[in-house]
PDB file of C-alpha atoms in Angstrom:
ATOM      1  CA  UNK A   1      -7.131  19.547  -0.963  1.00 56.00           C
ATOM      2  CA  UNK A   2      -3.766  17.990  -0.124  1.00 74.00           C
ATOM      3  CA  UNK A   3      -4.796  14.369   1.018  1.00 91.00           C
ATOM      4  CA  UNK A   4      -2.045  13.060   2.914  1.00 95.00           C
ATOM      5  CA  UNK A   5       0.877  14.946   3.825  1.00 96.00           C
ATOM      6  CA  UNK A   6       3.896  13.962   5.199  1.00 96.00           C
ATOM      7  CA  UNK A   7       7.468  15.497   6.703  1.00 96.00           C
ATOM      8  CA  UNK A   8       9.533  15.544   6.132  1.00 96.00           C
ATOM      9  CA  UNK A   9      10.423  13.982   2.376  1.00 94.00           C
ATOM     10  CA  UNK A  10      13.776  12.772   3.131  1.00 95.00           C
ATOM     11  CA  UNK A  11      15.937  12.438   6.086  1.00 95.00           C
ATOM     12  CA  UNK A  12      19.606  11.257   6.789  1.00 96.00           C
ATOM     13  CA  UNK A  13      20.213  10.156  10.732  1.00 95.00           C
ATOM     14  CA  UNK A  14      23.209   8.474  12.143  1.00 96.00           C
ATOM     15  CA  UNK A  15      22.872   5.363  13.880  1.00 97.00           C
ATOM     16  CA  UNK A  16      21.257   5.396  17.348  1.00 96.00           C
ATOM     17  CA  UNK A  17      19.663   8.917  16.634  1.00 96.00           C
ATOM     18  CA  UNK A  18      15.927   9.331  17.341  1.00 95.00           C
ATOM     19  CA  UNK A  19      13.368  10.719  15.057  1.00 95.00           C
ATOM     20  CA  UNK A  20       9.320  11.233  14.546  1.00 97.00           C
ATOM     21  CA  UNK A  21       8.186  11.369  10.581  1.00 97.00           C
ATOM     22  CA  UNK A  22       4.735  13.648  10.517  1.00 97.00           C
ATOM     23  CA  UNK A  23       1.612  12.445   8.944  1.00 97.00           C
ATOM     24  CA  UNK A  24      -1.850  14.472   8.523  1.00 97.00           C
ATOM     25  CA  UNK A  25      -4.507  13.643   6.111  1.00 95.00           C
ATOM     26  CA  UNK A  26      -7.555  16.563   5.902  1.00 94.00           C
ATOM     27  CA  UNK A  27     -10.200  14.020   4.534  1.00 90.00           C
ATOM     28  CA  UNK A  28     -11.895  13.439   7.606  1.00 90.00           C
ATOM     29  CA  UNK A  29     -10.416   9.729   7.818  1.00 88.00           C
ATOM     30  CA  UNK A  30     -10.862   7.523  10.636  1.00 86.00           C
ATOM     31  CA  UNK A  31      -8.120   4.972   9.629  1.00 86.00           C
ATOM     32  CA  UNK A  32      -4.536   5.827   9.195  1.00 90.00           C
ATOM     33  CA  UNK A  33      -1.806   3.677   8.469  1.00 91.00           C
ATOM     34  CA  UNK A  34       2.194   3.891   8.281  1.00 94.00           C
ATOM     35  CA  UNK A  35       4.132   1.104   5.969  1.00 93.00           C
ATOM     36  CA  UNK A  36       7.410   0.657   4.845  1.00 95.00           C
ATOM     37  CA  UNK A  37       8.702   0.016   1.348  1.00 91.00           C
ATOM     38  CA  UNK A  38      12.044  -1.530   0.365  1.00 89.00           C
ATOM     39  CA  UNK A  39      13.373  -3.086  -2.793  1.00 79.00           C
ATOM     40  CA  UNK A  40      11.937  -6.534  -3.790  1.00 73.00           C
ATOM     41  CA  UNK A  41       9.366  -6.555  -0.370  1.00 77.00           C
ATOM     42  CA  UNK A  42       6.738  -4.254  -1.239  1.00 79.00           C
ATOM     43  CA  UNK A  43       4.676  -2.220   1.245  1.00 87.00           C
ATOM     44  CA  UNK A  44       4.983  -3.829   4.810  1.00 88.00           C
ATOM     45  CA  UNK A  45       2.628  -2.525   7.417  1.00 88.00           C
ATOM     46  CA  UNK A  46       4.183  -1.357  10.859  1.00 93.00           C
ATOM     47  CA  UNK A  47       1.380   0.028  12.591  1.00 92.00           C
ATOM     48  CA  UNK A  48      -2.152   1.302  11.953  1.00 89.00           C
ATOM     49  CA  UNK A  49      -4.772   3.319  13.969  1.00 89.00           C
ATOM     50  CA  UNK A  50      -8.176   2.118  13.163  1.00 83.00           C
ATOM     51  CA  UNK A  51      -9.903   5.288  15.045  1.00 83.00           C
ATOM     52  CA  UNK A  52      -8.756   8.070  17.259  1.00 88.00           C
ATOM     53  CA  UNK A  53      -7.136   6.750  20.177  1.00 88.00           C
ATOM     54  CA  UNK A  54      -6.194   3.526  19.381  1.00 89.00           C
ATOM     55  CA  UNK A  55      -3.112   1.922  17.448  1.00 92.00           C
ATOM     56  CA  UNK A  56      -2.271  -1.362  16.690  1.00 88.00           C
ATOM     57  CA  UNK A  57       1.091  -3.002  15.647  1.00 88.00           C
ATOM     58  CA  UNK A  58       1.247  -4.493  11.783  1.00 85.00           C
ATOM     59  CA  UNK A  59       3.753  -6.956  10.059  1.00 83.00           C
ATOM     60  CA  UNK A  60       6.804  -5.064  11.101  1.00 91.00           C
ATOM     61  CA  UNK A  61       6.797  -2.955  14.373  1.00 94.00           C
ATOM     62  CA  UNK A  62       9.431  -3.734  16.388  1.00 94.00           C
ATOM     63  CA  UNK A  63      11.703  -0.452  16.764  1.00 95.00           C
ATOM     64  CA  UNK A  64       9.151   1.671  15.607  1.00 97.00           C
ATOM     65  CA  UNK A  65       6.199   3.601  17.972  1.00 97.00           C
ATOM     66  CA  UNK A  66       3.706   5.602  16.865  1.00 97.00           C
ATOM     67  CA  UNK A  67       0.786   8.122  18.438  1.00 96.00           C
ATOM     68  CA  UNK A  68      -2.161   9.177  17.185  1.00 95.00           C
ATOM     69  CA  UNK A  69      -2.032  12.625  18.108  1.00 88.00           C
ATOM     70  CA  UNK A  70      -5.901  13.988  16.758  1.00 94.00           C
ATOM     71  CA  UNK A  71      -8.041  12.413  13.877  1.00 94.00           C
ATOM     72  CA  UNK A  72      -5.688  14.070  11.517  1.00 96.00           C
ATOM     73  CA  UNK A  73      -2.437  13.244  12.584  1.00 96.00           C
ATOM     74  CA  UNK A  74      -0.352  10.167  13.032  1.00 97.00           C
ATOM     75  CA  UNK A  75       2.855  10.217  13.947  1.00 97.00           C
ATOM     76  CA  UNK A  76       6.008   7.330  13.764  1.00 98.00           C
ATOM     77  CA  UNK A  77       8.994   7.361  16.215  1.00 97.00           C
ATOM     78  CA  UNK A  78      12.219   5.747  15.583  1.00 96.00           C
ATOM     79  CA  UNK A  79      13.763   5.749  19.038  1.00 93.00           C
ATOM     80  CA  UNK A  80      17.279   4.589  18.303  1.00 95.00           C
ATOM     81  CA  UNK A  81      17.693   4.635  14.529  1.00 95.00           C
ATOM     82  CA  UNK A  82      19.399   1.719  12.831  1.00 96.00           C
ATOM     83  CA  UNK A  83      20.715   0.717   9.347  1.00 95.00           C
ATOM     84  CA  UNK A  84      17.903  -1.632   8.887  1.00 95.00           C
ATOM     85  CA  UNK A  85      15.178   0.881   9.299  1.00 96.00           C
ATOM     86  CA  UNK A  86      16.770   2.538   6.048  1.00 96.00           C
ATOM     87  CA  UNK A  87      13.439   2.644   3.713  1.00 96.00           C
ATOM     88  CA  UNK A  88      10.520   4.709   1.961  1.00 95.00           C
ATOM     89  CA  UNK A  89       8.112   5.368   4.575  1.00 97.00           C
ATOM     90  CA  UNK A  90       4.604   5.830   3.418  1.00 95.00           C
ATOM     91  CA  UNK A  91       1.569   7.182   5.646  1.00 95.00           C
ATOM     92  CA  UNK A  92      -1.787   6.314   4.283  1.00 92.00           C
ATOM     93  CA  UNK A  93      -5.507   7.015   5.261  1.00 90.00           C
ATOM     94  CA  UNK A  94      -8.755   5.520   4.677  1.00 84.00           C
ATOM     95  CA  UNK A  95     -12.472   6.564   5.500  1.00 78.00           C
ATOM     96  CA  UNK A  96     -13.427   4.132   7.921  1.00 62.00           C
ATOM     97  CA  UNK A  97     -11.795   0.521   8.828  1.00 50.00           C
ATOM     98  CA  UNK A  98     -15.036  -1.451  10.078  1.00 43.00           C
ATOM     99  CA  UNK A  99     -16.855  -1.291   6.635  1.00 50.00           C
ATOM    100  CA  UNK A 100     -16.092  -4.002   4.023  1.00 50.00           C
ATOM    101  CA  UNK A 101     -14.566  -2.816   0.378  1.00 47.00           C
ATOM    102  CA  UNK A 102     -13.782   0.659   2.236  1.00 49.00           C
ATOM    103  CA  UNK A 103     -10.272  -0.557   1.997  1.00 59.00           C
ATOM    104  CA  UNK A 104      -9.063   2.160  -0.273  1.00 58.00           C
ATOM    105  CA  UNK A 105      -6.512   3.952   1.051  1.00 77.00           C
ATOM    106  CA  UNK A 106      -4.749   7.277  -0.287  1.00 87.00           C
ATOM    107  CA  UNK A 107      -1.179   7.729   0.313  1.00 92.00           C
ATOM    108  CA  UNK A 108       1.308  10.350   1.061  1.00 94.00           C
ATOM    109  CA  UNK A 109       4.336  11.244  -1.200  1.00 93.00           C
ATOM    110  CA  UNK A 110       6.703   9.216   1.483  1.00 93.00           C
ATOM    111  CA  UNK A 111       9.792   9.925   3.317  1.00 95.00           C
ATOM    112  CA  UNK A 112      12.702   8.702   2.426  1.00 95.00           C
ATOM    113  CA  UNK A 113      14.983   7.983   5.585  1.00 96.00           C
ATOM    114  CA  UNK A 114      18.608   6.929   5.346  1.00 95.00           C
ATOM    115  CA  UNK A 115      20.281   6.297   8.519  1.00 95.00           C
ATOM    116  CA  UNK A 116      24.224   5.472   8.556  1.00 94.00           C
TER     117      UNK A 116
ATOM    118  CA  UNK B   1      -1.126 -15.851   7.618  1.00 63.00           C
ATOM    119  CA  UNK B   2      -2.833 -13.926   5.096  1.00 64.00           C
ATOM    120  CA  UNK B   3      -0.166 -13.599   2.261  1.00 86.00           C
ATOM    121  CA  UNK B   4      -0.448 -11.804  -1.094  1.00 92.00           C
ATOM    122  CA  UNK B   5       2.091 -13.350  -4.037  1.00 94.00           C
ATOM    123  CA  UNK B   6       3.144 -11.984  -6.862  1.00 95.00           C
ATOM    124  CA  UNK B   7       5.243 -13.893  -8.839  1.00 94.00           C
ATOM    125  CA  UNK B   8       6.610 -11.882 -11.062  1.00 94.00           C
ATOM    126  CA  UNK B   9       8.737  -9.093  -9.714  1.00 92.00           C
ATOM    127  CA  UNK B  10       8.779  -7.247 -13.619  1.00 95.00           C
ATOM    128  CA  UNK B  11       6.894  -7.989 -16.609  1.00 97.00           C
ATOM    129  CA  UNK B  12       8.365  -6.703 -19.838  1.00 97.00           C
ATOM    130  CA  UNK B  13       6.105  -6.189 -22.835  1.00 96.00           C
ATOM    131  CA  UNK B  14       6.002  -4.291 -26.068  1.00 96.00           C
ATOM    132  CA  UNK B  15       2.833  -1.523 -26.888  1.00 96.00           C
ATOM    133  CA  UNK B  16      -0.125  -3.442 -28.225  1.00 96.00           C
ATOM    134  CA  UNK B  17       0.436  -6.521 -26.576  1.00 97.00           C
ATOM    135  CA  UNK B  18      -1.970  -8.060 -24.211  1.00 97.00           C
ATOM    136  CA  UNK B  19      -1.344  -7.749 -19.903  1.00 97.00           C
ATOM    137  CA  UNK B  20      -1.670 -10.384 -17.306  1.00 97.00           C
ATOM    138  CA  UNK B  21       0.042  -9.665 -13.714  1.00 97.00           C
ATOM    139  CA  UNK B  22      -0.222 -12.239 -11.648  1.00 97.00           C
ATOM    140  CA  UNK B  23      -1.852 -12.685  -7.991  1.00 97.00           C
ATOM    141  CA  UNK B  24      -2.312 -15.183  -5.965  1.00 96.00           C
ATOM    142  CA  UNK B  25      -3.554 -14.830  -2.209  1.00 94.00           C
ATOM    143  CA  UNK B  26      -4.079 -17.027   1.003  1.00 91.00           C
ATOM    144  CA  UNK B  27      -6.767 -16.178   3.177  1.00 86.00           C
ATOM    145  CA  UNK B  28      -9.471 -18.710   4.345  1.00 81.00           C
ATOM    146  CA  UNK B  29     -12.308 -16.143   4.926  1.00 79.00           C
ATOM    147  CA  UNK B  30     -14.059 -13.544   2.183  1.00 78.00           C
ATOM    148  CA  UNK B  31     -11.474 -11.667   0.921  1.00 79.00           C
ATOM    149  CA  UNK B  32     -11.711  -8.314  -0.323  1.00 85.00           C
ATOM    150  CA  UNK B  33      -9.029  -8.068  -3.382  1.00 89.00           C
ATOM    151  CA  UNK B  34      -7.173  -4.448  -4.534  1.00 90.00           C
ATOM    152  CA  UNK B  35      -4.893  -3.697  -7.379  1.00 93.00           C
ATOM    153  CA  UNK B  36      -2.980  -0.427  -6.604  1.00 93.00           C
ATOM    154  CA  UNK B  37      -0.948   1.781  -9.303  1.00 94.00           C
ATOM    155  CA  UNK B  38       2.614   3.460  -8.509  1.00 92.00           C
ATOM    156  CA  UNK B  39       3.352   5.446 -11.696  1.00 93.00           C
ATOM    157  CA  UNK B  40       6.524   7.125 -11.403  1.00 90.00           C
ATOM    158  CA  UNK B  41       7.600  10.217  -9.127  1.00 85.00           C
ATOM    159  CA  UNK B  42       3.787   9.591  -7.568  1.00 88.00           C
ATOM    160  CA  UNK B  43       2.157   8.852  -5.356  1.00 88.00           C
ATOM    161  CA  UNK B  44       0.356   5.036  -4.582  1.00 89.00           C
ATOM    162  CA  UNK B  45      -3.051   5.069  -6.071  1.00 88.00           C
ATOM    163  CA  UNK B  46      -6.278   2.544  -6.098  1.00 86.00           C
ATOM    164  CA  UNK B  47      -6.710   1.118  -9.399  1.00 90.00           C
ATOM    165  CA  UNK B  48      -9.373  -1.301  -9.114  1.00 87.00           C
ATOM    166  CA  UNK B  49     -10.947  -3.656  -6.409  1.00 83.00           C
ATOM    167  CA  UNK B  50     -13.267  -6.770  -6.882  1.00 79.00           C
ATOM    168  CA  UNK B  51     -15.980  -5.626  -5.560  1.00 72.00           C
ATOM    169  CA  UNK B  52     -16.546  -3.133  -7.995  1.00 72.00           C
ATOM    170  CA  UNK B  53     -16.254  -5.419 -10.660  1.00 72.00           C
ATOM    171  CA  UNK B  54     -14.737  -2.228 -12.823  1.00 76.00           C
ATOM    172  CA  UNK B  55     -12.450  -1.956 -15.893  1.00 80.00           C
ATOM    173  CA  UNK B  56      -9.883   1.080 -15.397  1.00 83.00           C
ATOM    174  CA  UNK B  57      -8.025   2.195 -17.837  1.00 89.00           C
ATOM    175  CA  UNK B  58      -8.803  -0.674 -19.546  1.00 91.00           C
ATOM    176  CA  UNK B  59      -7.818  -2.890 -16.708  1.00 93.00           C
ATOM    177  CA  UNK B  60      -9.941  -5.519 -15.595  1.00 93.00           C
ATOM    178  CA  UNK B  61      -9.392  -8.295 -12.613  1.00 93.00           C
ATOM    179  CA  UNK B  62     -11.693 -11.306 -11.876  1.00 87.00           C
ATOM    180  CA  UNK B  63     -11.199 -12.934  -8.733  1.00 88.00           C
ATOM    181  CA  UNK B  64     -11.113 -16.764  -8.767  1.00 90.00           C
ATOM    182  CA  UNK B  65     -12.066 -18.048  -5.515  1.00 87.00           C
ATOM    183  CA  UNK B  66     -11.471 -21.658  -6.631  1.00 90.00           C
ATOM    184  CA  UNK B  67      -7.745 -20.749  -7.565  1.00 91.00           C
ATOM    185  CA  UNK B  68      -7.213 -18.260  -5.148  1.00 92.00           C
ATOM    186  CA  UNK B  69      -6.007 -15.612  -7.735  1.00 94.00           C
ATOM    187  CA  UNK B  70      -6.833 -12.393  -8.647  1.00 94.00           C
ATOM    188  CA  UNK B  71      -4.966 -11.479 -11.822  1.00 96.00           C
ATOM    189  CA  UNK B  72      -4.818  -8.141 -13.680  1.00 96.00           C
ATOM    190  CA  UNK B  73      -5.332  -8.171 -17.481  1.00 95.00           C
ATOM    191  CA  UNK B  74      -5.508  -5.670 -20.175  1.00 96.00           C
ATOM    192  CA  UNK B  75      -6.002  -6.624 -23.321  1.00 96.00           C
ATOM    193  CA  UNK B  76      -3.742  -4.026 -25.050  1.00 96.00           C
ATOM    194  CA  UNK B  77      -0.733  -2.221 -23.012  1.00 96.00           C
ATOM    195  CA  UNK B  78       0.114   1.216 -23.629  1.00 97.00           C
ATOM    196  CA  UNK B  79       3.506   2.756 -23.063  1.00 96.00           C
ATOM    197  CA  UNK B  80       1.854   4.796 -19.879  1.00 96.00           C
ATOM    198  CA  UNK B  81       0.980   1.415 -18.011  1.00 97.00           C
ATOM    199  CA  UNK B  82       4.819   1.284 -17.297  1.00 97.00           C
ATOM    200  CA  UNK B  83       4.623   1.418 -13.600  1.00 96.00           C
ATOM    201  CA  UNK B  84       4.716  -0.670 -10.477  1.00 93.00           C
ATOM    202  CA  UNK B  85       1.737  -2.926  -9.273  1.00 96.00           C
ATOM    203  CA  UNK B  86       0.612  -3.969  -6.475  1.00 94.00           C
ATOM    204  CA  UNK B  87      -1.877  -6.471  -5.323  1.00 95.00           C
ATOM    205  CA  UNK B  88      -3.280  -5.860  -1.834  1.00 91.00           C
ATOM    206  CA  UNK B  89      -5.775  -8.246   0.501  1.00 89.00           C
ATOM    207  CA  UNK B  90      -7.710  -6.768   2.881  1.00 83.00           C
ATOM    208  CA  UNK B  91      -8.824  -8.720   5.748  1.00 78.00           C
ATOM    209  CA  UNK B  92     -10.401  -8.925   9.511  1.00 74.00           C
ATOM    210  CA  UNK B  93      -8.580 -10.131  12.677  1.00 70.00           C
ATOM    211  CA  UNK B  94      -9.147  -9.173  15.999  1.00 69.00           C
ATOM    212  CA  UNK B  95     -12.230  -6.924  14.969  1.00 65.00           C
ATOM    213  CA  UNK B  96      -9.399  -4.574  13.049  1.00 65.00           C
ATOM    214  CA  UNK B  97      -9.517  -4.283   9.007  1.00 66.00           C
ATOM    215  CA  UNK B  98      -5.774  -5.058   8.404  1.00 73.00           C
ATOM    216  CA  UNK B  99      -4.693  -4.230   4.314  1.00 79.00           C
ATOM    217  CA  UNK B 100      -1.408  -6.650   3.007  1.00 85.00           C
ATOM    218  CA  UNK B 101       0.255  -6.031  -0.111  1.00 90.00           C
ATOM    219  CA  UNK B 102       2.510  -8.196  -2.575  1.00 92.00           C
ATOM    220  CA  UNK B 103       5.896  -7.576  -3.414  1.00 90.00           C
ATOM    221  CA  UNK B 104       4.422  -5.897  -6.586  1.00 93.00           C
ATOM    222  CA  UNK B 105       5.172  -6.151 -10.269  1.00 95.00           C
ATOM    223  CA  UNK B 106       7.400  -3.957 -12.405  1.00 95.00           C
ATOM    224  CA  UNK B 107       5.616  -3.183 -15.689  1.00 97.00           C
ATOM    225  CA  UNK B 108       7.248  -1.901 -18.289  1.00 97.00           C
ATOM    226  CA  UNK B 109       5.882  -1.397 -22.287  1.00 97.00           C
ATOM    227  CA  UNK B 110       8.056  -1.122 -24.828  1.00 96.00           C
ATOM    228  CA  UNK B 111       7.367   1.368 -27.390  1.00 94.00           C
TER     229      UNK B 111
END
């Protein structure tokens, strides 16, 4: 049972390049979740998907898209990658969003995306 | 906004000693309170939540409404609590469930 899986683990782009980091989780989830974490800020949410078919922006989207391809997979886009969107990107899951203290969320190993 | 703080970006103690990391939220509904574990080279994990009203790995947290906080203590730290915490709120706007985490807490125990 892998939980959440992500692609790839790390990544160097040069500015201005595109890219999509892969997310899957096999636990049936409803809710998925992408976040960013840098030094001294914690996890910062850029977008979530509270069911198949929709997605909604978080703390941090701007330069950052996302699709929610099945229940299983959620995907993030960099369009036109810049040195500020250097981070640890994690992808988390959780079973469903509308129930209270259902919160807990399992996360994937992260991908750690340098972009020059 | 709904804002998680912790104050305290790394705690330093030595084995035996007792734990508090701090939290302190803003939120002016219910809030439903997390503490999550990052250990090193893994992954983010769910170490306790307030509704359970659980002790884990001999961590406990008590939320105080009155002072907004929701502090994790252990009485006695063991070298294998070194790792990062983080507090999280979870919270409801616009009919979506949206989680927010602190800035976390370095933890380290000394041997």
């Amino acid at each position: 049972n892998a939980g959440v899986t992500q692609t790839p683990k790390f990544q160097v782009l040069k500015t201005g390049q595109s890219m999509t980091l892969q997310c899957a989780q096999d636990m049936n989830h409803n809710s998925m979740y992408w976040y960013r974490q840098d030094p001294g800020m914690g996890l910062r949410l850029i977008y979530y998907s509270a069911s198949e078919g929709t997605t909604d922006k978080g703390e941090v989207p701007n330069g950052y898209n996302v699709s929610r391809l099945n229940k299983r997979e959620f995907s993030l886009r960099l369009e036109s990658a810049a040195p500020s969107q250097t981070s640890v990107y994690f992808c988390a899951s959780s079973e469903r969003l509308w129930e209270r203290s259902n919160q807990p969320q399992h996360f994937g190993d992260g991908t750690r995306l340098s972009i020059l | 906004a709904q804002r998680v703080t912790q104050p305290e970006k790394l705690l330093s103690v030595f084995k035996g000693a007792p734990v508090e990391l701090k939290c302190n939220y803003s939120y002016s509904g219910s809030p439903e309170l997390f503490w999550y574990v990052q250990y090193s080279r893994q992954r983010l994990q769910l170490l306790l939540r307030h509704i359970s009203r659980e002790s884990i790995k001999g961590f406990t947290a008590d939320l105080n409404k009155g002072e907004t906080s929701f502090h994790l203590k252990k009485p006695f730290a063991q070298e294998e609590d070194s790792a990062m915490y983080y507090c999280a709120l979870g919270y409801y706007s616009g009919g979506s469930y949206i989680p927010t985490f602190g800035r976390g807490t370095s933890l380290i125990v000394h041997p």
